[in-house]
Short mmCIF file of C-alpha atoms in Angstrom, two decimals:
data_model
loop_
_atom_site.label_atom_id
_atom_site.label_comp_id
_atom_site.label_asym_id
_atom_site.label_seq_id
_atom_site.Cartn_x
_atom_site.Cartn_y
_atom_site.Cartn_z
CA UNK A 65 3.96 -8.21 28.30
CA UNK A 66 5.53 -9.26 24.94
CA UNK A 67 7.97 -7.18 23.59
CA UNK A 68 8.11 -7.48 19.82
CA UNK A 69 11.66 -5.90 17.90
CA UNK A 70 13.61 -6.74 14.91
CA UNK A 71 16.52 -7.99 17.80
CA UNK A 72 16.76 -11.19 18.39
CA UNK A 73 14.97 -12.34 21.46
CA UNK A 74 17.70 -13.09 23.44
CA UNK A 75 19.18 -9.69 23.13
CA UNK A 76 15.80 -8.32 23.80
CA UNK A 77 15.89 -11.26 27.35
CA UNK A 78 19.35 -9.46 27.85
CA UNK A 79 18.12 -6.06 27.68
CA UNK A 80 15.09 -6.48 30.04
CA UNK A 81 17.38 -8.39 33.09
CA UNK A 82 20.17 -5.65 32.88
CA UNK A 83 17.17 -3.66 33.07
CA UNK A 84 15.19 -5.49 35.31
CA UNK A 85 12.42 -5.82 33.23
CA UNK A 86 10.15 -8.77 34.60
CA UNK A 87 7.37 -10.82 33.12
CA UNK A 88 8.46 -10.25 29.33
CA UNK A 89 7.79 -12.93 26.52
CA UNK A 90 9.90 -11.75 23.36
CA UNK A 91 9.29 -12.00 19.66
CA UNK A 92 11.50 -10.97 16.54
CA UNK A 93 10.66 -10.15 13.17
CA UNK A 94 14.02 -11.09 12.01
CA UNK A 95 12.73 -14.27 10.29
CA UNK A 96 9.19 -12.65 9.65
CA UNK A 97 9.24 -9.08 8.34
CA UNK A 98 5.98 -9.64 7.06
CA UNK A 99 4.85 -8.87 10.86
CA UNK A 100 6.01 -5.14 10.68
CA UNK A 101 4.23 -4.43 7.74
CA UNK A 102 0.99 -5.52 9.26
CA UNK A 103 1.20 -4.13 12.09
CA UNK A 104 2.30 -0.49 9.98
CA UNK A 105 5.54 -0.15 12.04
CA UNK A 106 8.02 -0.64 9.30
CA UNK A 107 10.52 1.64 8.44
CA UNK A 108 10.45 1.09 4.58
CA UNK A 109 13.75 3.41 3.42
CA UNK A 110 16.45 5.25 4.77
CA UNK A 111 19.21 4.09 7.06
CA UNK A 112 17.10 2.52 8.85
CA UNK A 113 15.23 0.43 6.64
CA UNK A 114 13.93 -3.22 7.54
CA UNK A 115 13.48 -2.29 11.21
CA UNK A 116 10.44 -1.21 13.18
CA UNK A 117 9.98 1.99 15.03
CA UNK A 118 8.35 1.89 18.55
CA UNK A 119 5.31 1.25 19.08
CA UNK A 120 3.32 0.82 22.50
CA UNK A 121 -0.42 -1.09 22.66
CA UNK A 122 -2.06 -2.29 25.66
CA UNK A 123 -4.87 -4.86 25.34
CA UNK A 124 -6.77 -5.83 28.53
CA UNK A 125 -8.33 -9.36 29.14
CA UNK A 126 -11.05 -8.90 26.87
CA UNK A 127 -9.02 -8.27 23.71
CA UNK A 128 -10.01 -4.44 23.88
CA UNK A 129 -7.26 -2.18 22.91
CA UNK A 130 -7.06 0.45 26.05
CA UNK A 131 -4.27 2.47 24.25
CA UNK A 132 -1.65 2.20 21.17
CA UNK A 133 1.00 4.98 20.59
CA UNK A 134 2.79 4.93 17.25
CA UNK A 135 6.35 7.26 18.17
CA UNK A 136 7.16 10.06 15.26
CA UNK A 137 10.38 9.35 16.18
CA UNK A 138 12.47 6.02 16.45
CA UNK A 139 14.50 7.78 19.16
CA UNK A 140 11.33 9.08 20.44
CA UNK A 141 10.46 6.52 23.33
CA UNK A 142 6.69 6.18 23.96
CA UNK A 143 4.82 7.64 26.56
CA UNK A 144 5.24 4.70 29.07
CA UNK A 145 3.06 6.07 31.78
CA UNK A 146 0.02 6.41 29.57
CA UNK A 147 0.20 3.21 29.02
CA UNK A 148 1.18 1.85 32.28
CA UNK A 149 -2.23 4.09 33.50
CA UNK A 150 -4.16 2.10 30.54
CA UNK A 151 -2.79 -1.24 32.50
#
């Protein structure tokens, strides 16, 4: 899994053992907001502007996307056991 937020990864690291959250490689688009933008999960105004809202895709061995949710919502969370069913 690779968990991708504007938070630094070791908050991210924090987050996922207080959770205990295993196997998770972390990424943040602090130093590369250029990555939200591609990826169409920026939030480009408001309060909230310069972070990323959640987003959930699942790619199997083969590089095949098996499911992607794009939340309405930032304090939406995603439908988590769609994708752990796409898994």
């Amino acid at each position: 899994m690779v968990c991708v937020s504007a938070d630094l990864p070791f908050a991210t690291g924090r987050f996922c053992e207080v959770e205990a959250i295993a196997n998770v490689q972390h990424a943040s688009t602090f130093r590369s907001p250029e990555f939200a933008e591609a990826y169409g999960v920026a939030i480009p105004d408001g309060a909230l502007r310069g972070l990323t809202t959640r987003a959930v895709v699942c790619i199997n061995a083969e590089g095949v996307v098996t499911h992607s949710e794009l939340v309405a919502e930032i304090t939406d969370e995603a439908n988590y056991e769609l994708a752990l069913k796409a898994l």
